[in-house]
Amino acid sequence: MEKKGIVSFFEDFLNNQSLFVDRNVLLSSYMPETVKHREKEINKIANILAPALKHQKPSNLFVYGNTGTGKTLTTKHIADNLSLVSKDKKIALKIIYINCKLKRVADTEYRLLAQLAGLFGKAIPVTGLPTDEVYRAFYDAVERQSAIVILILDEIDQLIKRAGDGILYNLTRINEELKNSKISLVGISNNTTFIENLDVRVKSSLSEEDVLFAPYNALEIQGILRERASKAFKANVLGQGVIEKCAAYVAREYGDARKAIDLLRVAGEIADRRKDKTINTEHIDEAEEKLEREKIFDIIKTQPKQFQLVLFSILSIKSNSNSAYTGEIYDFYKKLCFKTGLRPLTQRRVSDIIGEFELIGIISTRTISKGRYGRTREVVLSVPSSLLPLTKKILEEGLSLT
DNA sequence: AGGTATTCACATGAAACTATTCTCTGAGTTAGG
DNA sequence: TAACTCAGAGAATAGTTTCATGTGAATACCTGT
């Protein structure tokens, strides 16, 4: 019986008239062959990097802008074309792309260098060597290539946050010693303020040139969506105003194209599952809610236990009364700790944790003074109230409370 | 009534402590000559 | 014998606690009318 059920499910799945032609087009890993609405930026970056083809070192470059403005896409696009040309003309040019956010791969000085040396064909053990020896190995490997090396460091702010800016200083200085090769750095960051906090020398050497990616406006997002949609979906499945609605949703929030594309894909998936023949604006609404839900759950699940306890306390208090103050939260939290057998943190720390939740954006607070009855912080939830019961349940399960 | 002093309940800061993660060094191991 | 590996020492870092100080306004307490 069971077996038959599964078989028919798969058969259904095969016969099912999907709205998608190619879902991959709407995934963030997809590389379109042209990047829309970024002609100026492409030009500027291409101009900066072009000297590499004549075996001259391009200026270091700093690329910054909000998430989903096409920084990574544009940079990769140019890099691909550049290496295509260099291969064609047999020019010694090596372009390396590294995402510094990847944990345990490239998020410390040592690991980054080990990774780089590995890419140049010199394997380095994961631990055990002094850093300057790894530098040496990397240096030798690069020098042996006698090529121009363009090193693209995506999410470079993450690297700096963990490893300090010394690494950039060292990398830029390596050029003075290299005879046959040269290294150019391309840093990509969506944190626009981070470069201000760098050491002055590093700052000036990293951003010899910089390119700012402004957010897309609603019209540009519509254009991008239309193009992707035409490749991803069958003809005529998009209902009236769907693209416009998608674009409007994200234009409100800093023109994040990635989010717009996600929205469209999820809407398509929802419609598919329901066997609807077209995608309409209600699907977009649902997709928006689903993405929001996943975002919140992701955040919650990755928080440490103590954070989850604090959040659960806030939610519990909030569901009984409409005000939650630090003191109440802490009392509730302490009881929870007692129940679960965890050692409670001090009120000082819990106060900070509440602050951190505010930073993430799942609550907002304001400090109010209740006169004679002290001064405290009032917590307001930013989670849509429709998600509260589910959020609470997930926390309960994660903390194995009854 | 009007003014000011007090007081509460935490906010906010800084320093000190602690546990974990990184880096480095030397000893042991391996492999090539 | 040179290159590689690995465990353990010491350094760096993140997370927390301890101690200290700051804050805004409701209330208590004056003071003079």
CSV table of C-alpha atoms (C1' of nucleotides) in Angstrom, one decimal:
chain,number,residue,atom,x,y,z
A,1,MET,CA,0.0,0.0,0.0
A,2,GLU,CA,2.6,2.4,1.2
A,3,LYS,CA,4.8,1.6,-1.7
A,4,LYS,CA,2.1,2.2,-4.2
A,5,GLY,CA,1.5,5.5,-2.6
A,6,ILE,CA,5.0,6.6,-3.1
A,7,VAL,CA,5.2,5.3,-6.7
A,8,SER,CA,2.1,7.2,-7.6
A,9,PHE,CA,3.5,10.3,-5.9
A,10,PHE,CA,6.6,10.1,-8.1
A,11,GLU,CA,4.5,9.4,-11.2
A,12,ASP,CA,2.4,12.4,-10.3
A,13,PHE,CA,5.6,14.4,-9.8
A,14,LEU,CA,6.8,13.4,-13.3
A,15,ASN,CA,3.5,14.1,-15.1
A,16,ASN,CA,2.9,17.2,-13.1
A,17,GLN,CA,2.8,20.2,-15.4
A,18,SER,CA,5.4,22.4,-13.7
A,19,LEU,CA,5.4,26.1,-14.3
A,20,PHE,CA,9.1,26.0,-14.3
A,21,VAL,CA,11.2,25.5,-17.4
A,22,ASP,CA,14.5,26.0,-15.5
A,23,ARG,CA,14.3,26.6,-11.8
A,24,ASN,CA,18.1,27.1,-11.6
A,25,VAL,CA,17.8,30.5,-13.2
A,26,LEU,CA,16.2,31.7,-10.0
A,27,LEU,CA,18.8,30.3,-7.6
A,28,SER,CA,21.5,32.6,-6.2
A,29,SER,CA,24.2,30.4,-7.7
A,30,TYR,CA,23.0,31.2,-11.2
A,31,MET,CA,25.3,33.3,-13.4
A,32,PRO,CA,23.5,35.2,-16.2
A,33,GLU,CA,25.6,35.9,-19.2
A,34,THR,CA,24.9,39.6,-19.0
A,35,VAL,CA,24.5,41.7,-15.9
A,36,LYS,CA,21.7,44.3,-16.3
A,37,HIS,CA,21.7,47.9,-15.1
A,38,ARG,CA,25.3,47.8,-14.1
A,39,GLU,CA,27.0,49.1,-17.2
A,40,LYS,CA,28.7,51.9,-15.5
A,41,GLU,CA,30.1,49.7,-12.7
A,42,ILE,CA,31.2,47.0,-15.2
A,43,ASN,CA,33.0,49.6,-17.3
A,44,LYS,CA,34.8,51.1,-14.3
A,45,ILE,CA,35.9,47.7,-12.9
A,46,ALA,CA,36.9,46.4,-16.3
A,47,ASN,CA,39.0,49.5,-16.8
A,48,ILE,CA,40.7,49.1,-13.6
A,49,LEU,CA,41.5,45.4,-14.1
A,50,ALA,CA,42.4,45.5,-17.8
A,51,PRO,CA,46.1,46.3,-17.3
A,52,ALA,CA,46.5,42.8,-16.1
A,53,LEU,CA,46.3,41.7,-19.7
A,54,LYS,CA,49.5,43.6,-20.4
A,55,HIS,CA,51.2,42.1,-17.4
A,56,GLN,CA,50.9,45.2,-15.4
A,57,LYS,CA,49.6,45.2,-11.9
A,58,PRO,CA,46.0,46.6,-11.7
A,59,SER,CA,45.2,48.9,-8.8
A,60,ASN,CA,43.7,47.4,-5.7
A,61,LEU,CA,40.0,47.7,-5.8
A,62,PHE,CA,37.4,48.0,-3.1
A,63,VAL,CA,33.8,47.2,-4.1
A,64,TYR,CA,31.0,48.0,-1.7
A,65,GLY,CA,27.2,48.3,-1.5
A,66,ASN,CA,24.2,46.8,0.1
A,67,THR,CA,23.3,43.1,-0.2
A,68,GLY,CA,21.7,42.1,-3.5
A,69,THR,CA,23.1,45.0,-5.5
A,70,GLY,CA,25.1,42.7,-7.8
A,71,LYS,CA,28.6,43.2,-6.4
A,72,THR,CA,29.6,39.6,-6.4
A,73,LEU,CA,27.8,38.9,-9.7
A,74,THR,CA,29.4,41.8,-11.5
A,75,THR,CA,32.8,41.1,-10.2
A,76,LYS,CA,32.7,37.4,-11.0
A,77,HIS,CA,31.3,38.2,-14.4
A,78,ILE,CA,34.2,40.5,-15.3
A,79,ALA,CA,36.7,38.0,-13.8
A,80,ASP,CA,35.3,35.2,-15.9
A,81,ASN,CA,35.6,37.2,-19.1
A,82,LEU,CA,39.0,38.4,-18.2
A,83,SER,CA,40.3,35.0,-17.6
A,84,LEU,CA,38.7,33.8,-20.8
A,85,VAL,CA,40.6,36.4,-22.8
A,86,SER,CA,43.8,35.7,-21.0
A,87,LYS,CA,43.5,32.0,-21.6
A,88,ASP,CA,42.8,32.7,-25.3
A,89,LYS,CA,45.8,34.9,-25.7
A,90,LYS,CA,48.0,32.8,-23.4
A,91,ILE,CA,48.5,35.6,-20.9
A,92,ALA,CA,49.8,34.7,-17.5
A,93,LEU,CA,46.9,35.8,-15.4
A,94,LYS,CA,45.4,34.0,-12.4
A,95,ILE,CA,42.2,35.1,-10.8
A,96,ILE,CA,41.2,33.7,-7.5
A,97,TYR,CA,37.8,34.1,-5.9
A,98,ILE,CA,37.5,33.4,-2.2
A,99,ASN,CA,34.5,34.0,0.0
A,100,CYS,CA,35.9,34.9,3.4
A,101,LYS,CA,32.7,34.1,5.2
A,102,LEU,CA,33.0,30.3,4.8
A,103,LYS,CA,33.7,29.0,8.3
A,104,ARG,CA,36.8,26.9,8.6
A,105,VAL,CA,38.0,27.7,5.1
A,106,ALA,CA,39.1,31.2,4.9
A,107,ASP,CA,38.1,33.1,8.0
A,108,THR,CA,41.5,33.5,9.6
A,109,GLU,CA,44.8,34.7,8.4
A,110,TYR,CA,46.3,31.2,8.6
A,111,ARG,CA,43.4,29.5,6.9
A,112,LEU,CA,43.2,32.0,4.1
A,113,LEU,CA,46.8,31.7,3.3
A,114,ALA,CA,46.8,27.9,3.5
A,115,GLN,CA,43.8,28.0,1.2
A,116,LEU,CA,45.6,30.3,-1.2
A,117,ALA,CA,48.8,28.3,-1.2
A,118,GLY,CA,46.7,25.2,-1.8
A,119,LEU,CA,45.1,26.8,-4.9
A,120,PHE,CA,48.6,27.5,-6.2
A,121,GLY,CA,49.4,23.9,-5.9
A,122,LYS,CA,51.2,23.9,-2.6
A,123,ALA,CA,49.3,22.0,0.1
A,124,ILE,CA,49.6,23.3,3.6
A,125,PRO,CA,48.6,21.3,6.7
A,126,VAL,CA,45.6,22.6,8.5
A,127,THR,CA,47.7,23.4,11.5
A,128,GLY,CA,51.1,23.3,12.9
A,129,LEU,CA,53.1,25.8,10.8
A,130,PRO,CA,54.1,29.3,11.8
A,131,THR,CA,52.3,32.0,9.9
A,132,ASP,CA,55.3,33.5,8.3
A,133,GLU,CA,56.2,30.1,6.9
A,134,VAL,CA,52.8,29.9,5.3
A,135,TYR,CA,53.5,33.3,3.9
A,136,ARG,CA,56.7,32.0,2.6
A,137,ALA,CA,55.0,29.0,0.9
A,138,PHE,CA,52.4,31.2,-0.6
A,139,TYR,CA,55.0,33.7,-1.8
A,140,ASP,CA,57.1,31.0,-3.4
A,141,ALA,CA,54.0,29.5,-5.1
A,142,VAL,CA,53.0,32.9,-6.5
A,143,GLU,CA,56.5,33.7,-7.6
A,144,ARG,CA,56.8,30.5,-9.4
A,145,GLN,CA,53.7,31.3,-11.5
A,146,SER,CA,55.3,34.5,-12.7
A,147,ALA,CA,51.8,35.9,-13.4
A,148,ILE,CA,49.6,38.7,-12.4
A,149,VAL,CA,47.3,37.5,-9.7
A,150,ILE,CA,44.0,39.0,-9.0
A,151,LEU,CA,42.7,38.0,-5.6
A,152,ILE,CA,39.0,38.6,-5.1
A,153,LEU,CA,38.0,38.5,-1.4
A,154,ASP,CA,34.3,38.5,-1.0
A,155,GLU,CA,32.8,39.5,2.3
A,156,ILE,CA,36.1,40.9,3.2
A,157,ASP,CA,34.7,42.6,6.3
A,158,GLN,CA,34.1,39.1,7.9
A,159,LEU,CA,37.8,38.3,7.4
A,160,ILE,CA,38.9,41.6,8.9
A,161,LYS,CA,36.5,41.3,11.8
A,162,ARG,CA,38.0,37.9,12.7
A,163,ALA,CA,41.6,38.3,11.7
A,164,GLY,CA,42.4,42.0,11.9
A,165,ASP,CA,43.7,44.2,9.2
A,166,GLY,CA,47.3,43.1,9.5
A,167,ILE,CA,46.6,40.4,6.8
A,168,LEU,CA,45.7,43.0,4.2
A,169,TYR,CA,48.8,45.0,5.1
A,170,ASN,CA,50.9,41.9,4.6
A,171,LEU,CA,49.3,41.0,1.4
A,172,THR,CA,49.7,44.4,-0.1
A,173,ARG,CA,53.3,44.5,1.0
A,174,ILE,CA,54.2,41.1,-0.6
A,175,ASN,CA,54.3,42.9,-3.9
A,176,GLU,CA,57.4,44.7,-2.9
A,177,GLU,CA,59.2,41.4,-2.7
A,178,LEU,CA,57.7,39.6,-5.6
A,179,LYS,CA,59.9,39.9,-8.7
A,180,ASN,CA,58.1,37.9,-11.4
A,181,SER,CA,54.5,38.1,-10.1
A,182,LYS,CA,52.2,40.8,-8.8
A,183,ILE,CA,49.1,40.5,-6.6
A,184,SER,CA,46.1,42.8,-6.9
A,185,LEU,CA,43.4,42.7,-4.3
A,186,VAL,CA,39.8,43.1,-4.9
A,187,GLY,CA,37.8,43.4,-1.7
A,188,ILE,CA,34.0,43.1,-1.7
A,189,SER,CA,31.9,44.1,1.2
A,190,ASN,CA,28.4,45.0,2.0
A,191,ASN,CA,29.3,46.8,5.1
A,192,THR,CA,29.9,50.3,3.8
A,193,THR,CA,31.3,51.6,7.1
A,194,PHE,CA,33.9,49.0,7.7
A,195,ILE,CA,36.6,50.5,5.7
A,196,GLU,CA,36.5,53.6,7.9
A,197,ASN,CA,37.8,51.5,10.8
A,198,LEU,CA,40.9,50.2,9.0
A,199,ASP,CA,44.4,51.2,9.6
A,200,VAL,CA,45.2,54.2,7.5
A,201,ARG,CA,47.9,52.6,5.5
A,202,VAL,CA,45.7,49.6,4.8
A,203,LYS,CA,42.8,51.8,3.9
A,204,SER,CA,44.7,53.8,1.4
A,205,SER,CA,46.3,50.8,-0.2
A,206,LEU,CA,43.2,48.7,-0.5
A,207,SER,CA,41.0,51.4,-1.9
A,208,GLU,CA,43.3,52.8,-4.5
A,209,GLU,CA,40.1,52.5,-6.5
A,210,ASP,CA,36.7,52.0,-5.2
A,211,VAL,CA,33.3,51.3,-6.8
A,212,LEU,CA,30.0,51.8,-5.1
A,213,PHE,CA,27.0,49.7,-6.0
A,214,ALA,CA,23.9,51.7,-5.4
A,215,PRO,CA,20.6,49.8,-4.7
A,216,TYR,CA,18.5,49.0,-7.7
A,217,ASN,CA,15.3,51.0,-8.0
A,218,ALA,CA,12.0,49.4,-8.6
A,219,LEU,CA,12.1,49.7,-12.3
A,220,GLU,CA,15.5,48.1,-12.6
A,221,ILE,CA,14.4,45.2,-10.4
A,222,GLN,CA,11.4,44.7,-12.6
A,223,GLY,CA,13.7,44.5,-15.6
A,224,ILE,CA,15.9,41.9,-13.9
A,225,LEU,CA,13.0,39.9,-12.8
A,226,ARG,CA,11.4,39.9,-16.3
A,227,GLU,CA,14.6,38.6,-17.8
A,228,ARG,CA,15.0,35.9,-15.3
A,229,ALA,CA,11.4,35.0,-15.3
A,230,SER,CA,11.3,34.6,-19.1
A,231,LYS,CA,14.0,31.9,-18.8
A,232,ALA,CA,12.7,30.3,-15.7
A,233,PHE,CA,9.0,29.9,-16.4
A,234,LYS,CA,6.9,28.8,-19.2
A,235,ALA,CA,5.3,31.4,-21.3
A,236,ASN,CA,2.3,33.2,-19.9
A,237,VAL,CA,2.3,31.8,-16.5
A,238,LEU,CA,2.9,35.1,-14.7
A,239,GLY,CA,-0.3,36.9,-13.7
A,240,GLN,CA,-1.0,40.6,-13.9
A,241,GLY,CA,1.2,42.7,-11.7
A,242,VAL,CA,3.2,39.9,-10.2
A,243,ILE,CA,6.6,41.3,-11.3
A,244,GLU,CA,5.6,44.8,-10.1
A,245,LYS,CA,4.5,43.5,-6.8
A,246,CYS,CA,7.7,41.6,-6.3
A,247,ALA,CA,9.8,44.6,-7.2
A,248,ALA,CA,7.7,46.8,-4.9
A,249,TYR,CA,8.2,44.5,-2.0
A,250,VAL,CA,12.0,44.7,-2.1
A,251,ALA,CA,12.4,48.2,-3.4
A,252,ARG,CA,11.1,49.3,0.0
A,253,GLU,CA,14.0,47.4,1.6
A,254,TYR,CA,17.1,48.8,-0.1
A,255,GLY,CA,16.6,47.2,-3.6
A,256,ASP,CA,17.9,43.8,-2.8
A,257,ALA,CA,17.6,42.0,-6.1
A,258,ARG,CA,18.5,38.6,-4.6
A,259,LYS,CA,15.5,38.8,-2.4
A,260,ALA,CA,13.3,39.7,-5.3
A,261,ILE,CA,14.4,36.7,-7.2
A,262,ASP,CA,14.0,34.4,-4.2
A,263,LEU,CA,10.5,35.8,-3.8
A,264,LEU,CA,9.7,34.9,-7.4
A,265,ARG,CA,11.1,31.4,-7.2
A,266,VAL,CA,9.3,30.6,-3.9
A,267,ALA,CA,6.0,32.0,-5.4
A,268,GLY,CA,6.5,29.6,-8.3
A,269,GLU,CA,7.2,26.7,-6.1
A,270,ILE,CA,4.0,27.4,-4.1
A,271,ALA,CA,1.9,27.7,-7.2
A,272,ASP,CA,3.5,24.5,-8.5
A,273,ARG,CA,2.7,22.5,-5.4
A,274,ARG,CA,-0.9,23.6,-5.6
A,275,LYS,CA,-1.0,22.7,-9.3
A,276,ASP,CA,-2.1,26.3,-10.1
A,277,LYS,CA,-1.8,27.2,-13.7
A,278,THR,CA,-0.5,30.7,-13.2
A,279,ILE,CA,1.4,32.7,-10.6
A,280,ASN,CA,-0.5,35.6,-9.1
A,281,THR,CA,0.0,38.2,-6.5
A,282,GLU,CA,-1.4,36.0,-3.7
A,283,HIS,CA,1.4,33.6,-4.3
A,284,ILE,CA,3.8,36.5,-3.9
A,285,ASP,CA,2.3,37.4,-0.5
A,286,GLU,CA,2.6,33.8,0.6
A,287,ALA,CA,6.2,33.6,-0.6
A,288,GLU,CA,7.0,36.8,1.3
A,289,GLU,CA,5.6,35.3,4.4
A,290,LYS,CA,7.4,32.0,3.9
A,291,LEU,CA,10.7,33.7,3.4
A,292,GLU,CA,10.2,35.9,6.4
A,293,ARG,CA,9.3,32.8,8.5
A,294,GLU,CA,12.4,30.9,7.3
A,295,LYS,CA,14.6,33.9,8.0
A,296,ILE,CA,13.4,34.2,11.6
A,297,PHE,CA,13.6,30.4,12.2
A,298,ASP,CA,17.1,30.4,10.8
A,299,ILE,CA,18.2,33.1,13.2
A,300,ILE,CA,16.5,31.4,16.1
A,301,LYS,CA,17.9,28.0,15.5
A,302,THR,CA,21.5,29.2,15.2
A,303,GLN,CA,21.4,31.2,18.4
A,304,PRO,CA,23.1,29.7,21.5
A,305,LYS,CA,20.9,28.1,24.2
A,306,GLN,CA,21.1,31.0,26.6
A,307,PHE,CA,19.9,33.3,23.8
A,308,GLN,CA,17.0,31.0,23.1
A,309,LEU,CA,16.0,30.9,26.7
A,310,VAL,CA,16.0,34.7,26.9
A,311,LEU,CA,13.9,34.9,23.7
A,312,PHE,CA,11.5,32.3,25.0
A,313,SER,CA,11.1,34.3,28.2
A,314,ILE,CA,10.3,37.4,26.2
A,315,LEU,CA,7.7,35.5,24.1
A,316,SER,CA,6.1,33.9,27.1
A,317,ILE,CA,5.7,37.2,28.9
A,318,LYS,CA,4.5,38.9,25.8
A,319,SER,CA,1.8,36.4,25.3
A,320,ASN,CA,0.4,37.1,28.7
A,321,SER,CA,0.7,40.8,28.9
A,322,ASN,CA,1.5,43.5,26.4
A,323,SER,CA,4.5,44.9,28.2
A,324,ALA,CA,7.8,43.1,28.9
A,325,TYR,CA,10.5,44.8,31.0
A,326,THR,CA,14.1,43.7,31.6
A,327,GLY,CA,13.3,42.7,35.2
A,328,GLU,CA,10.4,40.5,34.4
A,329,ILE,CA,12.3,38.9,31.6
A,330,TYR,CA,15.2,38.1,33.8
A,331,ASP,CA,13.0,36.6,36.5
A,332,PHE,CA,11.2,34.4,34.1
A,333,TYR,CA,14.5,33.5,32.5
A,334,LYS,CA,16.0,32.5,35.8
A,335,LYS,CA,13.1,30.2,36.5
A,336,LEU,CA,13.6,28.6,33.1
A,337,CYS,CA,17.2,28.0,33.8
A,338,PHE,CA,16.3,26.3,37.0
A,339,LYS,CA,13.9,24.1,35.2
A,340,THR,CA,16.3,23.1,32.5
A,341,GLY,CA,19.3,22.9,34.8
A,342,LEU,CA,21.3,25.6,33.0
A,343,ARG,CA,23.4,28.0,35.0
A,344,PRO,CA,21.7,31.4,34.7
A,345,LEU,CA,23.7,34.3,33.4
A,346,THR,CA,23.9,37.6,35.3
A,347,GLN,CA,21.3,40.3,34.6
A,348,ARG,CA,24.1,42.4,33.1
A,349,ARG,CA,24.6,39.8,30.4
A,350,VAL,CA,20.9,39.2,29.8
A,351,SER,CA,20.6,43.0,29.3
A,352,ASP,CA,23.2,42.8,26.6
A,353,ILE,CA,21.6,39.8,25.0
A,354,ILE,CA,18.4,41.7,24.8
A,355,GLY,CA,20.4,44.4,23.1
A,356,GLU,CA,21.8,41.9,20.6
A,357,PHE,CA,18.3,40.7,19.7
A,358,GLU,CA,17.4,44.2,18.9
A,359,LEU,CA,20.5,44.5,16.7
A,360,ILE,CA,19.4,41.4,14.8
A,361,GLY,CA,16.0,42.9,14.4
A,362,ILE,CA,13.6,40.4,16.0
A,363,ILE,CA,12.7,42.8,18.8
A,364,SER,CA,12.9,46.5,19.3
A,365,THR,CA,13.3,48.3,22.6
A,366,ARG,CA,13.1,51.7,24.2
A,367,THR,CA,14.3,52.7,27.6
A,368,ILE,CA,11.6,54.3,29.6
A,369,SER,CA,11.6,55.7,33.1
A,370,LYS,CA,8.8,54.8,35.4
A,371,GLY,CA,9.8,57.5,37.8
A,372,ARG,CA,9.9,56.3,41.4
A,373,TYR,CA,9.7,52.8,40.1
A,374,GLY,CA,12.9,52.9,38.3
A,375,ARG,CA,14.2,52.8,34.7
A,376,THR,CA,14.0,49.9,32.4
A,377,ARG,CA,13.8,48.8,28.8
A,378,GLU,CA,10.4,48.0,27.2
A,379,VAL,CA,10.6,45.3,24.7
A,380,VAL,CA,8.4,45.2,21.6
A,381,LEU,CA,8.4,42.2,19.2
A,382,SER,CA,9.2,42.8,15.6
A,383,VAL,CA,8.1,39.2,14.6
A,384,PRO,CA,4.8,39.2,12.8
A,385,SER,CA,2.2,38.1,15.4
A,386,SER,CA,1.0,35.3,13.0
A,387,LEU,CA,4.3,33.6,13.5
A,388,LEU,CA,4.4,33.8,17.3
A,389,PRO,CA,2.9,30.5,18.2
A,390,LEU,CA,5.1,28.6,15.8
A,391,THR,CA,8.2,30.5,16.9
A,392,LYS,CA,7.4,29.6,20.5
A,393,LYS,CA,6.9,26.0,19.6
A,394,ILE,CA,10.2,25.8,17.8
A,395,LEU,CA,12.0,27.3,20.8
A,396,GLU,CA,10.2,24.9,23.1
A,397,GLU,CA,11.4,21.9,21.0
A,398,GLY,CA,14.9,23.2,20.7
A,399,LEU,CA,15.1,23.7,24.4
A,400,SER,CA,13.2,20.5,25.2
A,401,LEU,CA,10.8,22.2,27.5
A,402,THR,CA,7.4,20.7,28.0
B,1,DA,C1',1.4,75.6,44.8
B,2,DG,C1',6.0,75.3,43.5
B,3,DG,C1',10.6,73.8,44.1
B,4,DT,C1',14.2,70.3,45.0
B,5,DA,C1',15.8,65.9,46.9
B,6,DT,C1',15.3,61.2,46.9
B,7,DT,C1',14.8,56.9,45.0
B,8,DC,C1',14.0,53.0,42.2
B,9,DA,C1',15.4,49.5,38.7
B,10,DC,C1',17.8,49.1,35.7
B,11,DA,C1',21.2,51.1,31.7
B,12,DT,C1',25.8,51.6,30.5
B,13,DG,C1',31.0,51.2,31.0
B,14,DA,C1',35.3,49.2,32.3
B,15,DA,C1',38.1,45.8,34.2
B,16,DA,C1',38.9,41.2,35.4
B,17,DC,C1',38.3,36.5,34.8
B,18,DT,C1',37.6,32.0,32.0
B,19,DA,C1',37.1,28.8,28.5
B,20,DT,C1',37.9,28.1,23.9
B,21,DT,C1',40.5,28.6,19.7
B,22,DC,C1',44.9,29.8,17.3
B,23,DT,C1',49.6,29.8,16.6
B,24,DC,C1',54.1,28.1,17.4
B,25,DT,C1',57.8,25.0,18.7
B,26,DG,C1',60.2,21.0,19.2
B,27,DA,C1',60.1,16.0,19.2
B,28,DG,C1',58.9,12.1,16.8
B,29,DT,C1',57.8,9.9,12.3
B,30,DT,C1',58.2,9.0,7.5
B,31,DA,C1',60.1,8.7,3.1
B,32,DG,C1',63.5,9.5,-0.2
B,33,DG,C1',68.3,9.4,-1.3
C,1,DT,C1',68.7,13.8,6.3
C,2,DA,C1',65.1,16.6,4.9
C,3,DA,C1',60.2,17.0,5.1
C,4,DC,C1',56.2,16.2,7.4
C,5,DT,C1',53.0,15.5,11.6
C,6,DC,C1',51.4,16.1,15.9
C,7,DA,C1',51.0,17.1,20.8
C,8,DG,C1',51.4,20.4,24.1
C,9,DA,C1',52.8,25.3,25.6
C,10,DG,C1',51.7,29.8,25.3
C,11,DA,C1',49.1,33.7,23.0
C,12,DA,C1',44.9,35.6,21.3
C,13,DT,C1',40.0,35.9,21.5
C,14,DA,C1',35.2,35.6,22.7
C,15,DG,C1',32.0,35.3,26.3
C,16,DT,C1',30.8,36.4,31.1
C,17,DT,C1',31.1,38.2,35.6
C,18,DT,C1',32.1,41.8,38.9
C,19,DC,C1',32.3,46.3,40.3
C,20,DA,C1',31.1,51.1,39.5
C,21,DT,C1',28.7,54.8,37.9
C,22,DG,C1',24.9,57.1,35.3
C,23,DT,C1',19.8,58.2,34.4
C,24,DG,C1',14.8,60.1,34.0
C,25,DA,C1',10.9,61.1,36.2
C,26,DA,C1',7.3,59.8,39.9
C,27,DT,C1',7.1,60.6,44.5
C,28,DA,C1',8.4,62.5,49.1
C,29,DC,C1',9.5,66.3,51.5
C,30,DC,C1',10.2,71.2,52.2
C,31,DT,C1',9.2,76.1,52.2
C,32,DG,C1',6.8,80.1,51.9
C,33,DT,C1',2.1,81.8,50.9
